[in-house]
XYZ file of C-alpha atoms in Angstrom:
640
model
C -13.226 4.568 -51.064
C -11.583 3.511 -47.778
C -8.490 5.679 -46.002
C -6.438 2.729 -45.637
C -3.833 5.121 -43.841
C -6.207 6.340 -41.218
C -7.213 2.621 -40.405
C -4.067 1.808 -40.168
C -3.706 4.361 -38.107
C -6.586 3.396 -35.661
C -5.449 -0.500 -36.161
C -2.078 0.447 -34.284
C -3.337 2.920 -31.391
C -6.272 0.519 -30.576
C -3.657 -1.452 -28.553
C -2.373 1.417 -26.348
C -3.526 3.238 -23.945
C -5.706 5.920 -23.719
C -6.844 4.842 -27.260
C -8.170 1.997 -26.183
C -10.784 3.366 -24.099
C -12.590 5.159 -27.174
C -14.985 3.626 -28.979
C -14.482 2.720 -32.221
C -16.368 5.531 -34.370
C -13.869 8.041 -32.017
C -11.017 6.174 -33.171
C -12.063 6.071 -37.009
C -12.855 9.503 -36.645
C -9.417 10.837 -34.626
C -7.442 8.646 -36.903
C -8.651 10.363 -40.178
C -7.283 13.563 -38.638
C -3.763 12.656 -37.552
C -0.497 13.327 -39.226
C 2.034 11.236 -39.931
C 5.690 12.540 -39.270
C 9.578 10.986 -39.940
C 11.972 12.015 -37.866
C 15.577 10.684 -38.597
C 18.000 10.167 -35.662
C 19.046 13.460 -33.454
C 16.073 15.531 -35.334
C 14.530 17.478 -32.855
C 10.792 17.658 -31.930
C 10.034 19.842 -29.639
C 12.952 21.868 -27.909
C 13.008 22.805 -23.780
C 10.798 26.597 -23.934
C 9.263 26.093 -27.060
C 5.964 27.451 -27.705
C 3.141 24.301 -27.487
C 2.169 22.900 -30.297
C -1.201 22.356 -31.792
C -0.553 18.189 -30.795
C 0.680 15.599 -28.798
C 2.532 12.466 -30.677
C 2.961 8.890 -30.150
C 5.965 7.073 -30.965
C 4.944 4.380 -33.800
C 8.547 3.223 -34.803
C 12.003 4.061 -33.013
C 12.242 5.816 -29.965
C 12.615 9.635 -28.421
C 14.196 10.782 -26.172
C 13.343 13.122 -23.577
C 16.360 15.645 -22.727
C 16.608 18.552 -20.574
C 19.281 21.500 -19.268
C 22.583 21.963 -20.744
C 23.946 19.057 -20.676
C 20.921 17.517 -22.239
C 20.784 14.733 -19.653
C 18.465 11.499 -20.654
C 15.327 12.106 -18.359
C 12.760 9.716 -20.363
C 12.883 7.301 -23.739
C 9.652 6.847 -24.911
C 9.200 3.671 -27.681
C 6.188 1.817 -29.460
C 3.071 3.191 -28.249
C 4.405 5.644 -25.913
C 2.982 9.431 -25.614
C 4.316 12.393 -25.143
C 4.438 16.459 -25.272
C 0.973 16.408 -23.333
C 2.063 19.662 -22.047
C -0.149 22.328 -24.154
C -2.894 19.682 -23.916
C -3.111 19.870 -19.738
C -0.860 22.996 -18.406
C -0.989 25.377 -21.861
C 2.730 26.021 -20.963
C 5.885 26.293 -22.613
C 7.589 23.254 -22.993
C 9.771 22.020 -20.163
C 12.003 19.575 -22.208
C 13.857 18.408 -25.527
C 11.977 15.807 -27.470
C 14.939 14.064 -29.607
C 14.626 11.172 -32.007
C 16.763 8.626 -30.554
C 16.787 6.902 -33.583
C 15.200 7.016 -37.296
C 11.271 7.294 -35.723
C 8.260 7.472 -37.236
C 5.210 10.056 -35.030
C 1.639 10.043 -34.964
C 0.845 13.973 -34.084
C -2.791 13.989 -32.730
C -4.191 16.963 -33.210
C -5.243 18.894 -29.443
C -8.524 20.517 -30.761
C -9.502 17.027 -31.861
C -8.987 15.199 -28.682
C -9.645 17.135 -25.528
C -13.290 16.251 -25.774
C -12.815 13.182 -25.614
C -10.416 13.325 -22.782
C -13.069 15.508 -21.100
C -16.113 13.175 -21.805
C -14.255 10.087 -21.035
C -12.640 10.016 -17.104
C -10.418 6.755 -17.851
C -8.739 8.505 -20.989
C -8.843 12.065 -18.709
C -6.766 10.032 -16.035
C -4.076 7.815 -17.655
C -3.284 11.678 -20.045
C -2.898 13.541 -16.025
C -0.286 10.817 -15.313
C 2.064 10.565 -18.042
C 2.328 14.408 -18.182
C 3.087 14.104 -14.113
C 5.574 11.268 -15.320
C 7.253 13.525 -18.281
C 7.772 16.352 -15.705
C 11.849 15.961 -14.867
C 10.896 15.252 -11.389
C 7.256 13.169 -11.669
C 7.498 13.347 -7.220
C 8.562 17.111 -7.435
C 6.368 18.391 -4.609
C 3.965 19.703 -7.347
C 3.261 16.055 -8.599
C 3.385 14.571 -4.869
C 0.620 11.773 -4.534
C -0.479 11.972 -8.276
C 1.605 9.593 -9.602
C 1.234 5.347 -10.481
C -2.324 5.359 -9.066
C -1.900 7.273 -6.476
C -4.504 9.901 -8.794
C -7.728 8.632 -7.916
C -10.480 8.773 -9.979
C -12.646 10.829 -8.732
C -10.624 13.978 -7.549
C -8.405 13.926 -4.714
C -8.577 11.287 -2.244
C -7.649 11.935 1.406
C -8.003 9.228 4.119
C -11.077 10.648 5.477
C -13.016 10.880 2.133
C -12.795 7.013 1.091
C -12.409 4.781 3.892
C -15.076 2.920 4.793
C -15.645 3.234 8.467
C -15.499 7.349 7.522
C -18.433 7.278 5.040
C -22.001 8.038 5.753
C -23.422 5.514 7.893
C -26.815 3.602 6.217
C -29.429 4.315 8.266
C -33.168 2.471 8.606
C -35.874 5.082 6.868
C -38.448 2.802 7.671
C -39.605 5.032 10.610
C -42.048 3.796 13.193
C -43.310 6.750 15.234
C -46.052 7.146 18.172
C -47.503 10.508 19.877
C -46.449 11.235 23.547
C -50.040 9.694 24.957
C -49.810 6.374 23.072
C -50.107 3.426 25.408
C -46.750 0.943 26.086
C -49.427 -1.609 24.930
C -49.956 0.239 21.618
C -46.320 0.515 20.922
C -44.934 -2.981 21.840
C -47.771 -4.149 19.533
C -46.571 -1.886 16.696
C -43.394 -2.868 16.813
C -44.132 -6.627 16.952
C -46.463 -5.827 14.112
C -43.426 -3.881 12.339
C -40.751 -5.726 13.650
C -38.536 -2.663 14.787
C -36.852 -2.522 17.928
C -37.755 1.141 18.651
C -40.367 3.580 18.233
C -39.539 7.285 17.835
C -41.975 9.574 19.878
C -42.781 12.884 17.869
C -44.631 16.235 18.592
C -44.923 18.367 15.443
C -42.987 15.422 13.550
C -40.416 16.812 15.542
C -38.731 13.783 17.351
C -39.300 14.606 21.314
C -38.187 11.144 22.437
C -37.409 7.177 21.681
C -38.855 3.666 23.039
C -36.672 0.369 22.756
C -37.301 -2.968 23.172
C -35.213 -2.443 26.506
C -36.983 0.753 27.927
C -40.367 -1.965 27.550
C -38.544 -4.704 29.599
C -37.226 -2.565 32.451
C -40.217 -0.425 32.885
C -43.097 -2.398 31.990
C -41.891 -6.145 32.060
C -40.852 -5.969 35.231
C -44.244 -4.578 36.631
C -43.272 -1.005 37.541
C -45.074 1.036 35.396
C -48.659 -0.934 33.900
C -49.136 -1.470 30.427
C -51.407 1.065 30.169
C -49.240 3.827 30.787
C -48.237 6.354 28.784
C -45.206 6.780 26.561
C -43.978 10.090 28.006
C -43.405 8.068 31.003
C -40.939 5.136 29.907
C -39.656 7.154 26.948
C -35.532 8.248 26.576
C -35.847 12.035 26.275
C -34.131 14.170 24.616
C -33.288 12.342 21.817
C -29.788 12.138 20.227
C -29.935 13.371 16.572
C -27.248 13.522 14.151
C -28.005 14.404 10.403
C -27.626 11.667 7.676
C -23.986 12.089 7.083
C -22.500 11.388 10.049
C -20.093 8.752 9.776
C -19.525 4.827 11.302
C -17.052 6.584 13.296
C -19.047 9.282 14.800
C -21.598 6.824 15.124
C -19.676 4.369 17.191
C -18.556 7.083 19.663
C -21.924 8.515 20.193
C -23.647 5.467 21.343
C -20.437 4.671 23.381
C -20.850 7.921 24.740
C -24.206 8.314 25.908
C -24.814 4.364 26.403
C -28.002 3.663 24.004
C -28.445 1.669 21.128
C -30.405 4.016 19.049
C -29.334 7.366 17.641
C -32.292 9.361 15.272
C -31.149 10.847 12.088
C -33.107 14.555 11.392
C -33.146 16.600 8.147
C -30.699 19.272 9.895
C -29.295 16.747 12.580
C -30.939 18.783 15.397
C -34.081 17.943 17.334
C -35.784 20.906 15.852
C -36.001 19.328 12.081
C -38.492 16.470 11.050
C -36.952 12.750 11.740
C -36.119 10.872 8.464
C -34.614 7.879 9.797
C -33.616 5.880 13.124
C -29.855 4.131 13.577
C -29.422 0.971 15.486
C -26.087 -0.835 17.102
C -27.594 -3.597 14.915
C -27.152 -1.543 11.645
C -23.888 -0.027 12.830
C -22.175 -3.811 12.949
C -23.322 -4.641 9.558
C -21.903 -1.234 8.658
C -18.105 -2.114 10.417
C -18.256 -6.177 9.844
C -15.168 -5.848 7.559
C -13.965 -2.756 9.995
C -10.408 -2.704 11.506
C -11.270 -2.357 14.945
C -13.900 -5.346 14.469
C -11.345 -8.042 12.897
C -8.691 -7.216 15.941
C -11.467 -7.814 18.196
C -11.926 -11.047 16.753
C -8.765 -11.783 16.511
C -8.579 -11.317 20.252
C -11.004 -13.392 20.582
C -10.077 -16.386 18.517
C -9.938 -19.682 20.671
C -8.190 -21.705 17.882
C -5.916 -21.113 15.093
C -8.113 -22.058 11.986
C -10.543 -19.422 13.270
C -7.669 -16.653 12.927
C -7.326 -18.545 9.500
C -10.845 -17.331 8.682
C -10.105 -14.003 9.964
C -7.096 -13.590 7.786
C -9.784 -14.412 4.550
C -11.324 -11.091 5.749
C -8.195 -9.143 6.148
C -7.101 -10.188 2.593
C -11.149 -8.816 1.336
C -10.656 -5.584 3.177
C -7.128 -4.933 1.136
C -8.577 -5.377 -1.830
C -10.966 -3.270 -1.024
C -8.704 -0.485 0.244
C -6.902 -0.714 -2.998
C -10.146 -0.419 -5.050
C -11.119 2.644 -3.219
C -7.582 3.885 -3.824
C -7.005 4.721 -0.826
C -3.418 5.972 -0.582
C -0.878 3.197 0.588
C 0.974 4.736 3.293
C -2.416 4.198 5.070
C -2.907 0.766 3.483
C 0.363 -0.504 4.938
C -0.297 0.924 8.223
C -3.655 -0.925 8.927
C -3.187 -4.301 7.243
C 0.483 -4.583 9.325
C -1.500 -3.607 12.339
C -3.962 -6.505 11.469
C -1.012 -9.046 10.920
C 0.724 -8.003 13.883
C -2.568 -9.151 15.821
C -2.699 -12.046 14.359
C 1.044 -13.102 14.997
C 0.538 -11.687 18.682
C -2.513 -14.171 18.877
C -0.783 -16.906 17.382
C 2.229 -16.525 19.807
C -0.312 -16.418 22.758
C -2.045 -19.767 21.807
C 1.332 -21.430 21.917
C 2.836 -20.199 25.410
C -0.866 -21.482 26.455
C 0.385 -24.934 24.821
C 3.783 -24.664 26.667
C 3.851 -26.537 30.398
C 5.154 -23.810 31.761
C 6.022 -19.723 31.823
C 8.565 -18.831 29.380
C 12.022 -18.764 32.775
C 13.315 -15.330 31.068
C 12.073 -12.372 29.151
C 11.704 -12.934 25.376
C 10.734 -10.772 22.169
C 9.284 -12.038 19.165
C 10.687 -10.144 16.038
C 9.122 -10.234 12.391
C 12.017 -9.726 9.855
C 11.882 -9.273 6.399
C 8.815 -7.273 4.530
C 7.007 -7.739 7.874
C 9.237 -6.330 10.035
C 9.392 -3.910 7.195
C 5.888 -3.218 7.251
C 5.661 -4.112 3.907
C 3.924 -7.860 3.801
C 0.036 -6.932 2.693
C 0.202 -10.353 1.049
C 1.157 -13.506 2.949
C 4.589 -14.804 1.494
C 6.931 -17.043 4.000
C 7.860 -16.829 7.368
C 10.775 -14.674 8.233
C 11.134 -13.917 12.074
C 13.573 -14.636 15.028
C 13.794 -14.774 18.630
C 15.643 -13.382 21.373
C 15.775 -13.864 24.844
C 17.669 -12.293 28.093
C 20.464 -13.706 28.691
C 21.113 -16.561 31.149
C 24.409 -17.915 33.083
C 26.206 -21.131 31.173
C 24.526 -23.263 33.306
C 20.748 -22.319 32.587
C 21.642 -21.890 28.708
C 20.889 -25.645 27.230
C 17.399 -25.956 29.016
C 16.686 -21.907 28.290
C 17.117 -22.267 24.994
C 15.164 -25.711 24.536
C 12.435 -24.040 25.825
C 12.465 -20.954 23.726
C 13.109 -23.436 20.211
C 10.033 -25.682 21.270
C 7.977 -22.426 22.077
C 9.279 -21.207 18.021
C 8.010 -24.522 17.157
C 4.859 -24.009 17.715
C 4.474 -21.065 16.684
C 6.287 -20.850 13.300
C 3.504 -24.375 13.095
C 0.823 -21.921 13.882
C 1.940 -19.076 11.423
C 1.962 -22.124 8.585
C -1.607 -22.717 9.303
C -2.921 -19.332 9.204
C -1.394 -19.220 5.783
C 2.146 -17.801 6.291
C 4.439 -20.765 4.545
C 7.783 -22.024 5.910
C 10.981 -19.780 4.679
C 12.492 -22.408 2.462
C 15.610 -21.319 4.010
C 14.977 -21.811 7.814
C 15.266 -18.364 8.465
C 12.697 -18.865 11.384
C 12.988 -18.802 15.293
C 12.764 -22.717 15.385
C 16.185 -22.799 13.731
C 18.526 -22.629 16.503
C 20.967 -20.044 14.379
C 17.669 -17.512 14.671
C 17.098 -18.405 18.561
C 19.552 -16.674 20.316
C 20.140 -14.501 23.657
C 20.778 -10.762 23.234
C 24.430 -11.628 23.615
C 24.414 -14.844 21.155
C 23.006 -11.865 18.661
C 25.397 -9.583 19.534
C 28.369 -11.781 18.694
C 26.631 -13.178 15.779
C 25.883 -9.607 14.503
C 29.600 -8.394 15.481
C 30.836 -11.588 13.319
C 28.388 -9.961 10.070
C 29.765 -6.559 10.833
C 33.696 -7.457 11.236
C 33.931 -10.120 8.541
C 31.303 -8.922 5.827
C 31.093 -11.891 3.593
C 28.252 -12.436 0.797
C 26.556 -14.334 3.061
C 26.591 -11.916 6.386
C 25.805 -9.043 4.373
C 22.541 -11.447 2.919
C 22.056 -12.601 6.665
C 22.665 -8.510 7.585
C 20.359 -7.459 5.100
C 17.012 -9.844 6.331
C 17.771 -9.079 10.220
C 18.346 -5.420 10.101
C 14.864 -5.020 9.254
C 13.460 -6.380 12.210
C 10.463 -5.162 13.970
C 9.083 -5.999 17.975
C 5.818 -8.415 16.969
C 5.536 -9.410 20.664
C 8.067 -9.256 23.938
C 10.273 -7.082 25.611
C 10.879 -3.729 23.919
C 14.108 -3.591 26.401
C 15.533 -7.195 24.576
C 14.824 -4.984 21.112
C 16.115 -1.372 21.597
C 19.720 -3.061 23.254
C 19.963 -4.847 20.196
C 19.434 -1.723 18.014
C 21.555 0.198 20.364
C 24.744 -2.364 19.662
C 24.025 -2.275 16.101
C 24.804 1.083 15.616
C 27.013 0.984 17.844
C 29.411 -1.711 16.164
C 28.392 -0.447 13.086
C 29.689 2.969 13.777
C 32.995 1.276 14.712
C 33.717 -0.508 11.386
C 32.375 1.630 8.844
C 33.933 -0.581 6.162
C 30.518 -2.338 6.708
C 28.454 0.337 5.017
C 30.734 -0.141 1.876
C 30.044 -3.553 1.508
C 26.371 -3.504 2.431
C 26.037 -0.804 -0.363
C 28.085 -3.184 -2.298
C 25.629 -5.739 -1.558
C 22.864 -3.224 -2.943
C 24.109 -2.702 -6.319
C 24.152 -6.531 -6.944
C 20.531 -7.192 -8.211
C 20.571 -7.099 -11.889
C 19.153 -3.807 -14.007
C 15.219 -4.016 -14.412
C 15.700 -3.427 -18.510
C 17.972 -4.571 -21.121
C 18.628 -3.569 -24.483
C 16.014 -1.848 -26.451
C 14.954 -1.069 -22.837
C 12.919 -4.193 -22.444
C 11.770 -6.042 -19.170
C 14.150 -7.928 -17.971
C 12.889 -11.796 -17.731
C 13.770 -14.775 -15.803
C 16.005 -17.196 -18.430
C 15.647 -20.754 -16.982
C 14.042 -22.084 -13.745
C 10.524 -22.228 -12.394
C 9.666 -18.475 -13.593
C 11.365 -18.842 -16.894
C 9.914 -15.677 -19.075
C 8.639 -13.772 -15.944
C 9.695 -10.473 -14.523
C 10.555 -10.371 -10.887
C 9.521 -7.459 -9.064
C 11.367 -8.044 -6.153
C 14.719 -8.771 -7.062
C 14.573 -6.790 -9.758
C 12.667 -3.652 -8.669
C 11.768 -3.709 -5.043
C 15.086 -5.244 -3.941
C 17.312 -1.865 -5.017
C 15.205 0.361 -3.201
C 14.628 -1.080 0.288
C 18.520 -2.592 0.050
C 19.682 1.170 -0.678
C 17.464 2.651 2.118
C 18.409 0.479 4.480
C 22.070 1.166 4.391
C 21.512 4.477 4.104
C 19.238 4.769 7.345
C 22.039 2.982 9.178
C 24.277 5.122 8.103
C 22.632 7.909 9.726
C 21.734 5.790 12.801
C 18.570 6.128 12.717
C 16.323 3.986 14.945
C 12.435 2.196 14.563
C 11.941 3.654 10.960
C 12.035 0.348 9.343
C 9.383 1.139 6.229
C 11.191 1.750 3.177
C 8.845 4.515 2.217
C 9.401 6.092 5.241
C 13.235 5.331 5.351
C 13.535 7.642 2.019
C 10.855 10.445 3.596
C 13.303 10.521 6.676
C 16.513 10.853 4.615
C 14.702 13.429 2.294
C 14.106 15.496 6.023
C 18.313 14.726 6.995
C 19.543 15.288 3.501
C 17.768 18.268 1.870
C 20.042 18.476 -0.688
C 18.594 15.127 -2.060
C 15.146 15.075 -1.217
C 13.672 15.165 -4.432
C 15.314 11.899 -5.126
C 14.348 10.563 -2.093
C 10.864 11.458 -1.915
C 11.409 9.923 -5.695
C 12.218 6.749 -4.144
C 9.686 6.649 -1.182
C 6.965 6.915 -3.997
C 8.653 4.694 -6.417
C 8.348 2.407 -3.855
C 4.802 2.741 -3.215
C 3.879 2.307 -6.625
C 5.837 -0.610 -6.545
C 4.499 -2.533 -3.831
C 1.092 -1.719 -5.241
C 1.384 -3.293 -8.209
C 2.912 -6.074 -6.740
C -0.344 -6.120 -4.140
C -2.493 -5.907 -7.017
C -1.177 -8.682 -9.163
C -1.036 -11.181 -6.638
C -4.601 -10.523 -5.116
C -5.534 -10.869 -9.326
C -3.171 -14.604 -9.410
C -3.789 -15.392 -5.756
C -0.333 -15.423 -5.140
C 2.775 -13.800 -3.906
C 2.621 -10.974 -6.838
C 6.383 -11.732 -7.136
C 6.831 -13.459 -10.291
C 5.064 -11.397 -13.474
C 3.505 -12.690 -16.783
C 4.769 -9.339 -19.240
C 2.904 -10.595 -22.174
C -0.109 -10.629 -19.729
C 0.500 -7.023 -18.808
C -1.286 -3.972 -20.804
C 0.838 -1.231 -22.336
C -0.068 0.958 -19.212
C 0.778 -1.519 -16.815
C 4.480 -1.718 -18.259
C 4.495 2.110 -18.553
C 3.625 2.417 -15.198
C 6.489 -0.123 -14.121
C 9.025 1.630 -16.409
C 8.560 4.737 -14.882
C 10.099 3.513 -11.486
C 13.478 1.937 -13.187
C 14.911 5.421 -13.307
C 14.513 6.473 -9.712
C 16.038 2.797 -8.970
C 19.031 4.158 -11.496
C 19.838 7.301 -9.823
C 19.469 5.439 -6.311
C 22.113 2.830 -7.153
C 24.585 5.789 -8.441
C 24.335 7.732 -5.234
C 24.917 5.100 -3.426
C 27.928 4.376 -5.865
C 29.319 7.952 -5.313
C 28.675 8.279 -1.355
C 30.276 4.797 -0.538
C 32.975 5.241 -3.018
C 32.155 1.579 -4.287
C 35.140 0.816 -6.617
C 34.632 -1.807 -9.449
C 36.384 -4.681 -7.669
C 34.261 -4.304 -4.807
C 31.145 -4.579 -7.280
């Protein structure tokens, strides 16, 4: 006779994570030895320094609520699907918190004994359990948790920068080995090699490797009639030879034949000349190694005659992010060299066009990305948001000056459309002569934002204080930062109302703690991540950076790692937010690479149960953000 309970039971946890990554005779069997447990509202659980129980539970109906310290403050609310009390299945602790029904809720207790194998034979089950214990600690980015969290645990062990990217792995080396003795004849060898089609020949003694022949030593010694082609390889032969043992990376590589000028390295059993050879390393294998490599694709970038060919390049730039994020490597470094990579093709782009211009720009200009460029932030290409400024010039030179500079922003904002960056559908772009200005145009413009802090100035504040030197004079830039804080020190009313301005983007969730969706428009039923999640966090770091005058730390990320260092006090929120962030910007990375779009706009029905965990377990760092910035600014309700 069937257990109609226990395939019930399976039925329901089929559809949530980890339980979906067992196979079906695990299920069937784990759901025959679950128990099934009412709770009605305010029964408790589990309380904070309980012994561990023998299981974990999953919320099937109703909702619990995760409580800790005196006051019993609301760290977590777990619903449908969500697990919890993982802590005597990983740490074999006490537990650290209250588990509370929040309302009448019905538990699935899964029994510890049962389940670790599983979790131990299966890595994807063994990774999402690691994370939502990190998330059900009170502080999931306490500096015990730091890096493990949304992702960031890869799944393989730690990951550091040096263990995953690319250009730091093992090189691939050739081990089809051509060798020769020390008395073989140039004729012998250059046949050989024809006959192998090699471009070197590796001369042992011993099978130990005592020197190398190259399709260049042949031309310059015996091409060119110096040496006949009867003579010996001892005599034309590179010696010593420069061995390295198989894992040596692209990057070590690359420096060694730099280094020493050659084009061939040898790769020994111990990486000395005193172990047997098991493999030769060309320049030629070394480029196919680094074609999707940084350094290569800003080479070619510098190199680009036209703009369709930095079009191309950006194709490549988008492959090696996705790359990147499918090696997980950690997105602090991500950031760092995709900006650097759409920096160089904006500075390329702005180069072709002062070619185009008739003549040389008549003052000194800067070029300044604004927005989640200037930011650092843009891995994916969204619209153009950037600006110009230029020295400043007497009345008389100020019509033709700026004419020159709009038409120059012309053609470039034309050329940033083609390489894929489309027009801001607001004009916020140095061809709109509001965003082409000299330094003091911008400082009366910004001194009109600061003084008189309307919606709109805060909204025009809030895109230009983010600004970042693409291309220019640095001088043009760090005056401008040096009047902002400067008038903004003056009039600190400002920082009220840009805070103000912070708290206005509506609450990720709503009642029952759902998703908050778009209700009419273009993106009817979608979730915006970045008015709704992203927007909080870089508008609350941003006025609290200024704040502090802080200058060139224009990440948010980095923003909230810098406060953390000036406000101790608050760092673990901080650090909260700098990883919240992260995680953020991730998944927004990751779903528009998957749509081939902006990753703005989000399907939820499309999302797994982990996915919308994952996303949930930012909203409450956003939360606390938004009420310290309530509390430090003083923001009163009228002002809100």
């Amino acid at each position: 006779m069937k257990n109609t309970i226990s395939e019930r039971v399976a039925d329901f946890l089929e559809h949530f994570p980890p339980f979906n990554e067992l196979a079906q005779d695990q299920l069937a069997t784990l759901s025959k030895e679950i128990t099934i447990i009412y709770k009605e509202k305010d029964n408790v659980i589990f309380s904070e320094n309980d012994p561990p129980h023998t299981s974990f539970y999953v919320v099937h109906k109703g909702a619990v609520a995760l409580k800790r310290g005196e006051k019993m403050d609301i760290l977590d609310m777990c619903d449908e699907g969500d697990i919890f009390g993982l802590r005597p299945l990983i740490a074999l602790e006490n537990y650290k918190m209250t588990a509370q029904a929040h309302e009448e809720t019905i538990l699935y207790a899964i029994p510890i004994h049962i389940f670790k194998p599983y979790a131990r034979e299966n890595k994807e089950v063994g990774n999402f359990l690691i994370e939502s214990f990190a998330s059900n600690t009170r502080n999931p980015y306490s500096k015990s948790h730091r890096g493990k969290l949304y992702e960031e645990i890869p799944n393989l062990g730690p990951i550091t920068p040096e263990a995953q990217l690319f250009d730091l792995q093992p090189v691939k080396y050739s081990k089809k080995l051509i060798s020769c003795s020390a008395t073989t004849s140039a004729k012998e060898i250059a046949e050989k090699m024809t006959e192998k089609k090699v471009g070197a020949m590796l001369v042992v003694e011993n099978k130990l490797p005592i020197g190398i022949i190259t399709d260049k030593d042949l031309r310059n010694n015996i091409v060119t009639g110096k040496y006949p082609i009867t003579t010996e390889a001892s005599k034309i032969m590179v010696s010593p030879v420069i061995t390295y043992a198989k894992s040596m990376t692209i990057t070590q590589a690359q420096i060694a034949m730099m280094k020493s000028s050659i084009s061939h390295l040898c790769i020994t059993k111990d990486g000395t000349p005193n172990s047997k050879a098991i493999g030769i390393l060309s320049k030629h294998d070394l480029m196919v190694a680094i074609g999707n490599n940084p350094a290569v694709l800003i080479k070619a970038i510098q190199r680009a005659k036209k703009v369709k060919n930095i079009r191309n390049i950006r194709k490549s730039i988008t492959h090696l992010l996705g790359a990147y994020l499918g090696q997980n490597i950690p997105l602090t470094l991500t950031s760092k060299i995709i900006s650097e990579l759409n920096d160089a093709c904006i500075k390329r782009v702005i180069q072709m066009a002062l070619d185009k211009m008739p003549e040389k720009p008549p003052v000194a200009f800067a070029w300044l990305s604004l927005g989640s460029q200037g930011r650092n932030e843009q891995l994916l290409q969204t619209d153009q948001d950037n600006a110009l400024v230029f020295q400043n010039v007497p009345e008389e030179k100020m019509e033709e000056t700026t004419a020159y500079f709009l038409e120059l922003s012309k053609i470039i904002n034309k050329g940033l459309f083609e390489i894929g960056y489309e027009y801001c559908p607001a004009e916020m772009m140095a061809s709109n002569p509001n965003w082409c200005l000299s330094l003091d145009q911008w400082k009366k413009a910004i001194t009109q934002w600061v003084t008189n802090p309307g919606a709109d100035e805060i909204l025009l504040s809030s895109i230009f204080f983010d600004y970042n030197l693409t291309y220019g004079d640095i001088t043009l830039v760090n005056q401008l930062s040096d009047y902002i804080f400067e008038i903004t020190q003056k009039y600190p009313i400002f920082f009220l109302h840009l805070a103000s301005g912070a708290l206005q983007n509506p609450s990720p969730t709503g009642f029952f703690r759902q998703l908050l969706v778009e209700q009419d428009g273009e993106h009817k039923d979608f979730f915006d991540l970045k008015r709704r999640a992203l927007m909080p966090l870089t508008d609350a770091a941003r006025v609290l950076i200024l704040s502090h005058s802080v200058k060139s730390i224009n990440n948010t990320p980095g923003r909230y790692e810098k406060l953390a260092e000036l406000e101790p006090n608050n760092e673990e929120i901080f650090m909260a937010c700098s990883f919240a962030t992260k995680a953020l910007l991730k998944f927004r990375t990751k779903q528009g690479l998957l749509h081939n779009d902006s990753g703005r706009y989000i399907a939820i029905d499309k999302l797994t149960k982990e996915d919308k965990v994952k996303l949930k377990r930012t909203f409450k760092t956003i939360k606390e953000i938004q009420e310290l910035l309530t509390v430090r600014f003083k923001i009163s309700n009228i002002l809100r």
